Amino acid sequence: DDTSVAVLETAAPDLNSPTSPSARLHFHDKVTADNAKYHGIHPIVSLESHNEHLAPLIAQALRSLPPASPKSNDFTSHPIPVRSANHWLRKQKPDFISVTRGPGLLPSLSTGLQIAKGLAVAWQVPLLGVNHMQAHALTPRLVHALGQPSTKRSNHEENREPAFPFLTLLVSGGHTMLVHSKSLTHHSILASTTDLAIGDAIDKAARCILPEEMLTTAKDVMYGRLLEEFATAPPRDGTGYDAYHYNPPRTRGEELSRKPSRWGWALAAPLAETRSGSKSKAMEFSFSGLGSAVLRICRRHRGQEMTHEERVDLAREVMRVAFEHLASRVVMALNSLLQERNTDDNSTEGKIGTLVVSGGVASNGFLKHILRSFLDIRGYPHIRLIFPPPSLCTDNAAMIAWTGIEMYEAGYESNLGCKALRKWSIDPDADDGGILGAS
């Protein structure tokens, strides 16, 4: 439901200005479809929003292109004319066009893809169709480039941070997966959801827990953000409080045990109470059971208004249980990679020092707090956590532009006949061949 356009430029090392960043965003803007009355994303409303806003955003972006040099008259870098008010501007022609190709809703993806093809043909430049899950994984490298100076090295890859390999936790309304990012195009999926994505589960819980007035006055359908604000707000009686008040579980036993509330209910950790017990160790995510438990708690009031205090407690507990479920699989993955390294001295599998957390849910402050506390107490205080700024956590054009740059510099481009992809894995071992498997 997001329509976004960006103009991104990378810079060669500037010896006269050693502190200048290695990338610059000349333009970046986004319009989100108004889906509030549907309490979720409506495909037709989103498509209409793309059709309404994409061309105007591109027109704005063109005016933000760097000015063309007066001497740039060679064939390949011929400037493009851009109309601005009552006069024309000479602008630099982009080197290539990046566009989201998948995964996602085909009508929305096709809208952007067809316009991108038109620009690529008109300007006779390459097209880069980008996997937006790969883009989320690479977003911290964009953030680093925007804030750090470029350095002159023979191997371009060494100048990008975080360096491969690292773990990536992709958490959004449509996806939940833990990925071993080994290289630009090699992202092995270690765990993914078997039912609901975490963002979807939290949004549904929020619609059940939040007071009606909060839902009806919400400006968008990002109910997870409202749930966090509701759960971490200061108490009404003005007493002192800890916004998170969180004690991480020291052992797996503590992690899987129910924690009864003062209201008589308790939420079970996902996959903790399967019949055989084996699912508690499975490398997968599941959030449907948590959502069903929240719905049962809300329904048991049978028309009676749930108190504000109980709503706050339930909101906090839902997030704690969901986020600990994420953290538990991160620790399990780190344990497995470390064991592989210990049994094979030549293995590089265990040499992980960074966990990238990206996607819309990554902007949640409680998630950040839980992941850090959980890793610290379970033996991984050295793991660096990287969260992109909130504006780059959700879907955006800047991360698509950046991924296009990395792919372009690595020698890749898409053919003009490429199609939008509803499903497109980032794992090369998947049936579709991953990022490079798409034709």
Tab-separated table of C-alpha atoms in Angstrom:
chain	number	residue	atom	x	y	z
A	1	ASP	CA	0.000	0.000	0.000
A	2	ASP	CA	3.068	2.282	-0.147
A	3	THR	CA	3.926	4.264	-3.277
A	4	SER	CA	7.496	5.502	-3.053
A	5	VAL	CA	10.133	7.060	-5.318
A	6	ALA	CA	13.785	7.861	-4.624
A	7	VAL	CA	16.817	9.286	-6.388
A	8	LEU	CA	20.011	7.846	-4.926
A	9	GLU	CA	23.603	8.511	-5.925
A	10	THR	CA	26.840	6.876	-4.834
A	11	ALA	CA	30.034	8.881	-4.791
A	12	ALA	CA	33.647	8.065	-5.543
A	13	PRO	CA	36.151	8.859	-2.782
A	14	ASP	CA	36.694	12.618	-2.517
A	15	LEU	CA	40.253	13.358	-1.406
A	16	ASN	CA	39.343	17.000	-0.837
A	17	SER	CA	36.429	16.082	1.423
A	18	PRO	CA	37.308	12.854	3.252
A	19	THR	CA	34.251	13.060	5.532
A	20	SER	CA	31.654	13.245	2.765
A	21	PRO	CA	29.260	10.259	2.737
A	22	SER	CA	29.537	7.584	0.087
A	23	ALA	CA	25.851	7.850	-0.871
A	24	ARG	CA	23.365	10.686	-1.126
A	25	LEU	CA	19.585	10.706	-1.342
A	26	HIS	CA	18.589	13.530	-3.664
A	27	PHE	CA	14.912	12.674	-3.279
A	28	HIS	CA	12.834	10.256	-1.237
A	29	ASP	CA	9.096	10.421	-0.647
A	30	LYS	CA	6.248	8.018	0.017
A	31	VAL	CA	2.454	8.043	-0.045
A	32	THR	CA	0.527	5.359	1.851
A	33	ALA	CA	-2.958	4.389	0.709
A	34	ASP	CA	-5.802	5.278	3.059
A	35	ASN	CA	-7.001	1.846	4.187
A	36	ALA	CA	-8.222	2.950	7.614
A	37	LYS	CA	-11.889	2.082	7.125
A	38	TYR	CA	-10.935	-1.449	6.054
A	39	HIS	CA	-8.750	-2.046	9.145
A	40	GLY	CA	-6.106	-3.507	6.850
A	41	ILE	CA	-4.694	-3.308	3.352
A	42	HIS	CA	-7.337	-3.370	0.619
A	43	PRO	CA	-5.770	-4.405	-2.740
A	44	ILE	CA	-8.033	-2.219	-4.904
A	45	VAL	CA	-7.581	0.862	-2.722
A	46	SER	CA	-3.822	0.327	-2.780
A	47	LEU	CA	-3.788	-0.060	-6.561
A	48	GLU	CA	-5.817	3.123	-7.016
A	49	SER	CA	-3.369	4.941	-4.750
A	50	HIS	CA	-0.423	3.750	-6.860
A	51	ASN	CA	-2.120	4.965	-10.026
A	52	GLU	CA	-2.908	8.313	-8.444
A	53	HIS	CA	0.427	9.090	-6.833
A	54	LEU	CA	3.238	7.319	-8.696
A	55	ALA	CA	3.492	9.680	-11.694
A	56	PRO	CA	3.386	12.876	-9.560
A	57	LEU	CA	6.096	11.465	-7.297
A	58	ILE	CA	8.281	10.684	-10.306
A	59	ALA	CA	7.744	14.219	-11.607
A	60	GLN	CA	8.973	15.593	-8.272
A	61	ALA	CA	11.920	13.210	-8.286
A	62	LEU	CA	12.999	14.317	-11.772
A	63	ARG	CA	13.264	17.911	-10.587
A	64	SER	CA	15.570	16.684	-7.821
A	65	LEU	CA	18.033	14.982	-10.175
A	66	PRO	CA	21.540	16.510	-10.060
A	67	PRO	CA	22.052	19.238	-12.663
A	68	ALA	CA	23.807	18.204	-15.849
A	69	SER	CA	27.236	19.544	-16.604
A	70	PRO	CA	27.264	22.140	-19.403
A	71	LYS	CA	29.799	19.977	-21.208
A	72	SER	CA	27.924	16.672	-20.848
A	73	ASN	CA	27.075	16.238	-24.522
A	74	ASP	CA	28.423	12.755	-25.149
A	75	PHE	CA	25.932	10.129	-26.249
A	76	THR	CA	25.709	8.036	-23.050
A	77	SER	CA	25.459	10.878	-20.533
A	78	HIS	CA	23.290	13.193	-22.611
A	79	PRO	CA	21.253	15.355	-20.196
A	80	ILE	CA	17.492	15.008	-19.988
A	81	PRO	CA	15.130	17.988	-20.094
A	82	VAL	CA	12.866	18.359	-17.049
A	83	ARG	CA	10.030	20.854	-16.944
A	84	SER	CA	9.806	23.032	-13.844
A	85	ALA	CA	7.137	25.743	-13.648
A	86	ASN	CA	7.689	27.972	-16.705
A	87	HIS	CA	11.136	26.792	-17.718
A	88	TRP	CA	13.173	23.708	-18.526
A	89	LEU	CA	16.018	22.218	-16.495
A	90	ARG	CA	19.004	20.214	-17.738
A	91	LYS	CA	19.345	17.172	-15.481
A	92	GLN	CA	21.696	14.212	-15.336
A	93	LYS	CA	20.254	11.049	-16.796
A	94	PRO	CA	20.095	8.197	-14.228
A	95	ASP	CA	22.493	5.326	-14.876
A	96	PHE	CA	19.717	2.742	-14.422
A	97	ILE	CA	16.229	2.232	-12.987
A	98	SER	CA	15.526	0.077	-9.916
A	99	VAL	CA	12.025	-1.172	-9.178
A	100	THR	CA	10.377	-3.643	-6.826
A	101	ARG	CA	9.616	-6.824	-8.759
A	102	GLY	CA	8.395	-8.986	-5.871
A	103	PRO	CA	7.272	-10.610	-3.733
A	104	GLY	CA	3.868	-9.016	-3.223
A	105	LEU	CA	0.512	-8.241	-4.803
A	106	LEU	CA	0.773	-8.546	-8.587
A	107	PRO	CA	-1.426	-5.563	-9.547
A	108	SER	CA	0.546	-3.186	-7.315
A	109	LEU	CA	3.905	-4.574	-8.406
A	110	SER	CA	2.961	-4.438	-12.080
A	111	THR	CA	2.036	-0.761	-11.839
A	112	GLY	CA	5.530	0.197	-10.720
A	113	LEU	CA	7.282	-2.308	-12.969
A	114	GLN	CA	5.624	-1.080	-16.161
A	115	ILE	CA	6.460	2.555	-15.444
A	116	ALA	CA	10.051	1.571	-14.635
A	117	LYS	CA	10.302	-0.275	-17.945
A	118	GLY	CA	9.017	2.800	-19.738
A	119	LEU	CA	11.676	5.006	-18.133
A	120	ALA	CA	14.407	2.462	-18.904
A	121	VAL	CA	13.361	2.289	-22.569
A	122	ALA	CA	12.941	6.045	-22.941
A	123	TRP	CA	16.348	6.795	-21.448
A	124	GLN	CA	18.012	3.638	-22.853
A	125	VAL	CA	19.379	2.593	-19.488
A	126	PRO	CA	19.384	-0.813	-17.708
A	127	LEU	CA	16.473	-2.042	-15.568
A	128	LEU	CA	17.018	-3.693	-12.174
A	129	GLY	CA	14.046	-5.660	-10.830
A	130	VAL	CA	14.627	-5.948	-7.075
A	131	ASN	CA	13.473	-8.496	-4.505
A	132	HIS	CA	12.174	-6.298	-1.711
A	133	MET	CA	13.072	-8.826	1.003
A	134	GLN	CA	16.679	-8.672	-0.186
A	135	ALA	CA	16.354	-4.881	-0.013
A	136	HIS	CA	15.268	-5.046	3.632
A	137	ALA	CA	18.328	-7.169	4.419
A	138	LEU	CA	20.631	-4.659	2.719
A	139	THR	CA	19.049	-1.541	4.248
A	140	PRO	CA	21.693	-1.172	6.996
A	141	ARG	CA	24.336	-1.015	4.266
A	142	LEU	CA	22.401	1.901	2.757
A	143	VAL	CA	22.234	3.606	6.156
A	144	HIS	CA	25.971	3.139	6.592
A	145	ALA	CA	26.681	4.574	3.141
A	146	LEU	CA	24.475	7.598	3.783
A	147	GLY	CA	26.318	8.408	6.978
A	148	GLN	CA	29.869	7.285	6.345
A	149	PRO	CA	32.627	8.557	4.025
A	150	SER	CA	33.652	6.543	1.004
A	151	THR	CA	37.055	4.873	1.187
A	152	LYS	CA	39.228	3.900	-1.743
A	153	ARG	CA	39.738	0.152	-1.809
A	154	SER	CA	40.489	-2.294	-4.555
A	155	ASN	CA	37.674	-4.581	-3.404
A	156	HIS	CA	34.473	-2.519	-3.462
A	157	GLU	CA	32.688	-5.060	-1.267
A	158	GLU	CA	34.945	-4.384	1.716
A	159	ASN	CA	33.630	-0.846	2.022
A	160	ARG	CA	30.055	-1.913	2.710
A	161	GLU	CA	28.838	-2.398	6.276
A	162	PRO	CA	27.731	-4.649	7.758
A	163	ALA	CA	30.053	-7.010	5.927
A	164	PHE	CA	28.829	-10.476	4.997
A	165	PRO	CA	28.052	-12.845	6.596
A	166	PHE	CA	25.420	-11.665	9.075
A	167	LEU	CA	22.002	-12.763	10.302
A	168	THR	CA	18.897	-10.931	9.132
A	169	LEU	CA	15.577	-10.988	10.967
A	170	LEU	CA	12.878	-9.762	8.553
A	171	VAL	CA	9.713	-8.852	10.435
A	172	SER	CA	6.745	-7.157	8.790
A	173	GLY	CA	3.026	-7.456	8.182
A	174	GLY	CA	3.582	-9.961	5.395
A	175	HIS	CA	6.816	-11.728	6.302
A	176	THR	CA	8.622	-13.265	9.252
A	177	MET	CA	11.917	-14.976	8.528
A	178	LEU	CA	15.380	-15.453	9.955
A	179	VAL	CA	18.018	-15.384	7.235
A	180	HIS	CA	21.713	-16.160	7.033
A	181	SER	CA	22.926	-13.430	4.679
A	182	LYS	CA	26.112	-14.877	3.198
A	183	SER	CA	26.555	-12.600	0.194
A	184	LEU	CA	24.713	-10.087	-1.952
A	185	THR	CA	22.581	-12.758	-3.618
A	186	HIS	CA	22.879	-15.673	-1.163
A	187	HIS	CA	20.457	-15.453	1.759
A	188	SER	CA	19.710	-18.846	3.337
A	189	ILE	CA	16.369	-18.981	5.152
A	190	LEU	CA	16.894	-20.535	8.590
A	191	ALA	CA	13.333	-20.098	9.844
A	192	SER	CA	10.067	-18.664	8.538
A	193	THR	CA	6.472	-18.459	9.695
A	194	THR	CA	4.174	-21.407	9.122
A	195	ASP	CA	1.021	-19.294	9.446
A	196	LEU	CA	0.707	-15.580	10.243
A	197	ALA	CA	3.444	-12.997	9.875
A	198	ILE	CA	4.289	-11.300	13.143
A	199	GLY	CA	3.127	-7.878	11.960
A	200	ASP	CA	-0.238	-9.295	10.925
A	201	ALA	CA	-0.595	-11.119	14.255
A	202	ILE	CA	0.181	-8.008	16.289
A	203	ASP	CA	-2.164	-5.867	14.194
A	204	LYS	CA	-4.999	-8.341	14.775
A	205	ALA	CA	-4.253	-8.442	18.504
A	206	ALA	CA	-4.234	-4.651	18.583
A	207	ARG	CA	-7.700	-4.474	16.991
A	208	CYS	CA	-8.963	-6.671	19.816
A	209	ILE	CA	-7.097	-5.019	22.701
A	210	LEU	CA	-7.075	-1.293	21.944
A	211	PRO	CA	-9.987	0.877	23.085
A	212	GLU	CA	-12.474	1.582	20.325
A	213	GLU	CA	-11.752	5.318	20.335
A	214	MET	CA	-8.096	4.671	19.516
A	215	LEU	CA	-9.011	2.513	16.542
A	216	THR	CA	-11.604	4.881	15.126
A	217	THR	CA	-9.328	7.917	15.362
A	218	ALA	CA	-6.228	6.173	13.969
A	219	LYS	CA	-4.757	7.939	10.941
A	220	ASP	CA	-3.558	4.694	9.353
A	221	VAL	CA	-3.747	0.928	9.782
A	222	MET	CA	-0.391	0.551	11.551
A	223	TYR	CA	-2.086	-0.811	14.650
A	224	GLY	CA	1.093	-2.454	15.913
A	225	ARG	CA	2.601	0.973	16.444
A	226	LEU	CA	-0.520	2.061	18.344
A	227	LEU	CA	-0.304	-1.076	20.493
A	228	GLU	CA	3.288	-0.250	21.462
A	229	GLU	CA	2.378	3.331	22.326
A	230	PHE	CA	-0.596	2.120	24.380
A	231	ALA	CA	1.412	-0.525	26.236
A	232	THR	CA	4.372	1.715	27.125
A	233	ALA	CA	2.536	4.919	28.020
A	234	PRO	CA	2.910	6.230	31.613
A	235	PRO	CA	0.183	4.968	33.976
A	236	ARG	CA	-2.808	7.213	34.506
A	237	ASP	CA	-2.176	7.538	38.242
A	238	GLY	CA	1.120	9.322	37.600
A	239	THR	CA	3.274	6.789	39.464
A	240	GLY	CA	6.801	6.058	38.306
A	241	TYR	CA	7.175	3.284	35.795
A	242	ASP	CA	9.591	1.364	33.604
A	243	ALA	CA	8.399	1.529	30.005
A	244	TYR	CA	9.416	-2.092	29.422
A	245	HIS	CA	9.761	-3.660	32.896
A	246	TYR	CA	11.256	-6.752	31.315
A	247	ASN	CA	13.298	-9.578	32.814
A	248	PRO	CA	14.622	-11.907	30.096
A	249	PRO	CA	14.375	-15.682	30.660
A	250	ARG	CA	17.710	-17.177	31.674
A	251	THR	CA	16.841	-20.694	30.549
A	252	ARG	CA	14.681	-22.438	27.971
A	253	GLY	CA	12.479	-23.648	30.810
A	254	GLU	CA	11.748	-20.091	31.914
A	255	GLU	CA	11.180	-19.067	28.320
A	256	LEU	CA	8.548	-21.744	27.669
A	257	SER	CA	6.675	-21.463	30.964
A	258	ARG	CA	3.383	-19.614	31.211
A	259	LYS	CA	3.334	-16.433	33.294
A	260	PRO	CA	-0.072	-16.043	34.952
A	261	SER	CA	-1.418	-12.504	35.030
A	262	ARG	CA	-3.280	-10.799	37.865
A	263	TRP	CA	-6.407	-11.110	35.709
A	264	GLY	CA	-6.378	-14.904	35.644
A	265	TRP	CA	-5.159	-15.463	32.092
A	266	ALA	CA	-1.749	-16.539	30.777
A	267	LEU	CA	-0.345	-16.658	27.243
A	268	ALA	CA	1.663	-19.684	26.136
A	269	ALA	CA	4.840	-19.305	24.127
A	270	PRO	CA	4.208	-20.282	20.481
A	271	LEU	CA	4.963	-23.960	19.748
A	272	ALA	CA	5.705	-24.604	23.441
A	273	GLU	CA	2.760	-26.877	24.155
A	274	THR	CA	2.484	-29.142	21.116
A	275	ARG	CA	1.482	-32.724	21.835
A	276	SER	CA	4.960	-34.237	21.400
A	277	GLY	CA	6.868	-31.190	22.613
A	278	SER	CA	9.180	-31.411	19.592
A	279	LYS	CA	7.858	-28.212	18.035
A	280	SER	CA	9.350	-26.154	20.850
A	281	LYS	CA	12.754	-26.761	19.236
A	282	ALA	CA	11.628	-26.382	15.618
A	283	MET	CA	13.309	-23.706	13.519
A	284	GLU	CA	10.059	-22.051	12.542
A	285	PHE	CA	7.766	-19.248	13.676
A	286	SER	CA	4.071	-19.507	14.492
A	287	PHE	CA	1.735	-16.751	15.650
A	288	SER	CA	-1.783	-18.030	14.926
A	289	GLY	CA	-2.119	-19.674	18.349
A	290	LEU	CA	-1.143	-16.453	20.092
A	291	GLY	CA	-3.774	-14.555	18.126
A	292	SER	CA	-6.453	-17.118	19.022
A	293	ALA	CA	-5.533	-16.888	22.704
A	294	VAL	CA	-5.891	-13.100	22.688
A	295	LEU	CA	-9.285	-13.380	20.991
A	296	ARG	CA	-10.508	-15.838	23.660
A	297	ILE	CA	-9.404	-13.499	26.442
A	298	CYS	CA	-11.196	-10.564	24.862
A	299	ARG	CA	-14.377	-12.559	24.255
A	300	ARG	CA	-14.653	-13.887	27.789
A	301	HIS	CA	-15.751	-10.459	28.976
A	302	ARG	CA	-19.040	-11.090	27.130
A	303	GLY	CA	-19.914	-7.486	26.447
A	304	GLN	CA	-18.437	-6.099	29.650
A	305	GLU	CA	-15.802	-3.448	29.090
A	306	MET	CA	-12.245	-4.613	29.728
A	307	THR	CA	-10.503	-2.267	32.120
A	308	HIS	CA	-7.761	0.015	30.858
A	309	GLU	CA	-5.234	-1.691	33.148
A	310	GLU	CA	-6.052	-5.155	31.836
A	311	ARG	CA	-5.809	-3.930	28.251
A	312	VAL	CA	-2.347	-2.521	28.962
A	313	ASP	CA	-1.194	-5.751	30.595
A	314	LEU	CA	-2.508	-7.822	27.702
A	315	ALA	CA	-0.850	-5.550	25.145
A	316	ARG	CA	2.506	-5.848	26.896
A	317	GLU	CA	2.189	-9.608	27.303
A	318	VAL	CA	1.278	-10.172	23.640
A	319	MET	CA	4.366	-8.281	22.514
A	320	ARG	CA	6.605	-9.983	25.076
A	321	VAL	CA	5.532	-13.469	24.027
A	322	ALA	CA	5.750	-12.682	20.296
A	323	PHE	CA	9.145	-10.998	20.527
A	324	GLU	CA	10.634	-13.686	22.774
A	325	HIS	CA	9.528	-16.216	20.162
A	326	LEU	CA	11.606	-14.313	17.605
A	327	ALA	CA	14.561	-14.052	19.983
A	328	SER	CA	14.461	-17.759	20.821
A	329	ARG	CA	14.949	-18.717	17.158
A	330	VAL	CA	17.799	-16.240	16.800
A	331	VAL	CA	19.572	-17.879	19.759
A	332	MET	CA	18.866	-21.360	18.394
A	333	ALA	CA	20.379	-20.334	15.046
A	334	LEU	CA	23.448	-18.842	16.712
A	335	ASN	CA	23.895	-22.002	18.783
A	336	SER	CA	23.673	-24.158	15.649
A	337	LEU	CA	26.128	-22.033	13.684
A	338	LEU	CA	28.555	-22.001	16.597
A	339	GLN	CA	28.344	-25.791	16.899
A	340	GLU	CA	29.109	-26.159	13.182
A	341	ARG	CA	32.149	-23.959	13.600
A	342	ASN	CA	33.374	-25.917	16.632
A	343	THR	CA	33.163	-29.220	14.735
A	344	ASP	CA	34.841	-27.844	11.613
A	345	ASP	CA	37.846	-25.582	12.125
A	346	ASN	CA	37.675	-24.430	8.505
A	347	SER	CA	34.006	-23.487	8.652
A	348	THR	CA	33.018	-19.834	8.504
A	349	GLU	CA	29.391	-20.587	9.403
A	350	GLY	CA	29.748	-19.578	13.040
A	351	LYS	CA	31.533	-16.300	12.412
A	352	ILE	CA	28.468	-14.145	12.927
A	353	GLY	CA	28.882	-10.840	14.711
A	354	THR	CA	25.820	-8.915	13.540
A	355	LEU	CA	22.058	-9.341	13.575
A	356	VAL	CA	20.185	-7.018	11.212
A	357	VAL	CA	16.530	-6.482	12.118
A	358	SER	CA	14.491	-4.955	9.311
A	359	GLY	CA	10.891	-4.618	8.164
A	360	GLY	CA	8.028	-2.600	9.626
A	361	VAL	CA	8.026	-4.322	13.041
A	362	ALA	CA	11.733	-3.493	13.475
A	363	SER	CA	10.760	0.041	14.517
A	364	ASN	CA	9.153	-1.336	17.704
A	365	GLY	CA	11.177	-0.196	20.719
A	366	PHE	CA	10.009	-3.118	22.875
A	367	LEU	CA	11.339	-5.560	20.269
A	368	LYS	CA	14.724	-3.836	20.361
A	369	HIS	CA	14.803	-4.026	24.146
A	370	ILE	CA	13.806	-7.702	24.262
A	371	LEU	CA	16.282	-8.827	21.592
A	372	ARG	CA	19.181	-7.057	23.287
A	373	SER	CA	18.273	-8.346	26.764
A	374	PHE	CA	17.617	-11.872	25.479
A	375	LEU	CA	20.916	-12.137	23.608
A	376	ASP	CA	22.884	-10.717	26.527
A	377	ILE	CA	21.552	-13.151	29.100
A	378	ARG	CA	21.785	-16.171	26.789
A	379	GLY	CA	25.481	-15.804	26.063
A	380	TYR	CA	25.615	-13.496	23.038
A	381	PRO	CA	26.382	-10.000	24.369
A	382	HIS	CA	28.932	-9.555	21.559
A	383	ILE	CA	26.309	-9.774	18.808
A	384	ARG	CA	25.774	-6.320	17.346
A	385	LEU	CA	22.158	-5.406	16.711
A	386	ILE	CA	21.407	-3.121	13.773
A	387	PHE	CA	17.990	-1.526	13.325
A	388	PRO	CA	17.475	0.876	10.415
A	389	PRO	CA	15.822	4.193	11.307
A	390	PRO	CA	12.002	3.917	11.395
A	391	SER	CA	11.616	5.696	8.042
A	392	LEU	CA	13.661	2.945	6.384
A	393	CYS	CA	12.183	-0.009	8.310
A	394	THR	CA	8.935	-0.044	6.363
A	395	ASP	CA	8.793	-0.514	2.586
A	396	ASN	CA	10.475	2.404	0.828
A	397	ALA	CA	12.096	3.324	-2.473
A	398	ALA	CA	15.496	4.193	-0.995
A	399	MET	CA	16.225	0.561	-0.097
A	400	ILE	CA	15.118	-0.549	-3.579
A	401	ALA	CA	17.439	2.027	-5.152
A	402	TRP	CA	20.319	0.892	-2.954
A	403	THR	CA	19.811	-2.793	-3.744
A	404	GLY	CA	19.715	-1.883	-7.420
A	405	ILE	CA	23.058	-0.120	-7.008
A	406	GLU	CA	24.659	-3.136	-5.358
A	407	MET	CA	23.284	-5.493	-8.008
A	408	TYR	CA	24.263	-3.147	-10.857
A	409	GLU	CA	27.820	-2.823	-9.553
A	410	ALA	CA	27.986	-6.625	-9.341
A	411	GLY	CA	27.122	-6.855	-13.028
A	412	TYR	CA	23.434	-7.779	-12.895
A	413	GLU	CA	20.444	-6.321	-14.754
A	414	SER	CA	16.926	-7.464	-15.625
A	415	ASN	CA	15.544	-8.018	-19.096
A	416	LEU	CA	12.741	-5.769	-20.279
A	417	GLY	CA	10.356	-8.697	-20.523
A	418	CYS	CA	10.541	-9.559	-16.821
A	419	LYS	CA	7.268	-9.974	-14.939
A	420	ALA	CA	6.144	-9.076	-11.438
A	421	LEU	CA	6.422	-12.002	-9.017
A	422	ARG	CA	3.864	-12.718	-6.300
A	423	LYS	CA	6.271	-15.182	-4.692
A	424	TRP	CA	10.035	-14.839	-4.951
A	425	SER	CA	12.400	-16.416	-2.475
A	426	ILE	CA	15.754	-14.942	-1.489
A	427	ASP	CA	17.164	-18.415	-0.771
A	428	PRO	CA	19.145	-19.978	-3.665
A	429	ASP	CA	18.114	-23.431	-2.439
A	430	ALA	CA	14.411	-22.651	-2.873
A	431	ASP	CA	12.441	-24.204	-5.739
A	432	ASP	CA	12.515	-20.926	-7.697
A	433	GLY	CA	16.298	-20.587	-7.381
A	434	GLY	CA	16.182	-17.493	-5.179
A	435	ILE	CA	17.184	-14.011	-6.257
A	436	LEU	CA	19.087	-15.147	-9.334
A	437	GLY	CA	16.546	-17.827	-10.241
A	438	ALA	CA	13.908	-15.406	-11.517
A	439	SER	CA	13.810	-15.201	-15.302
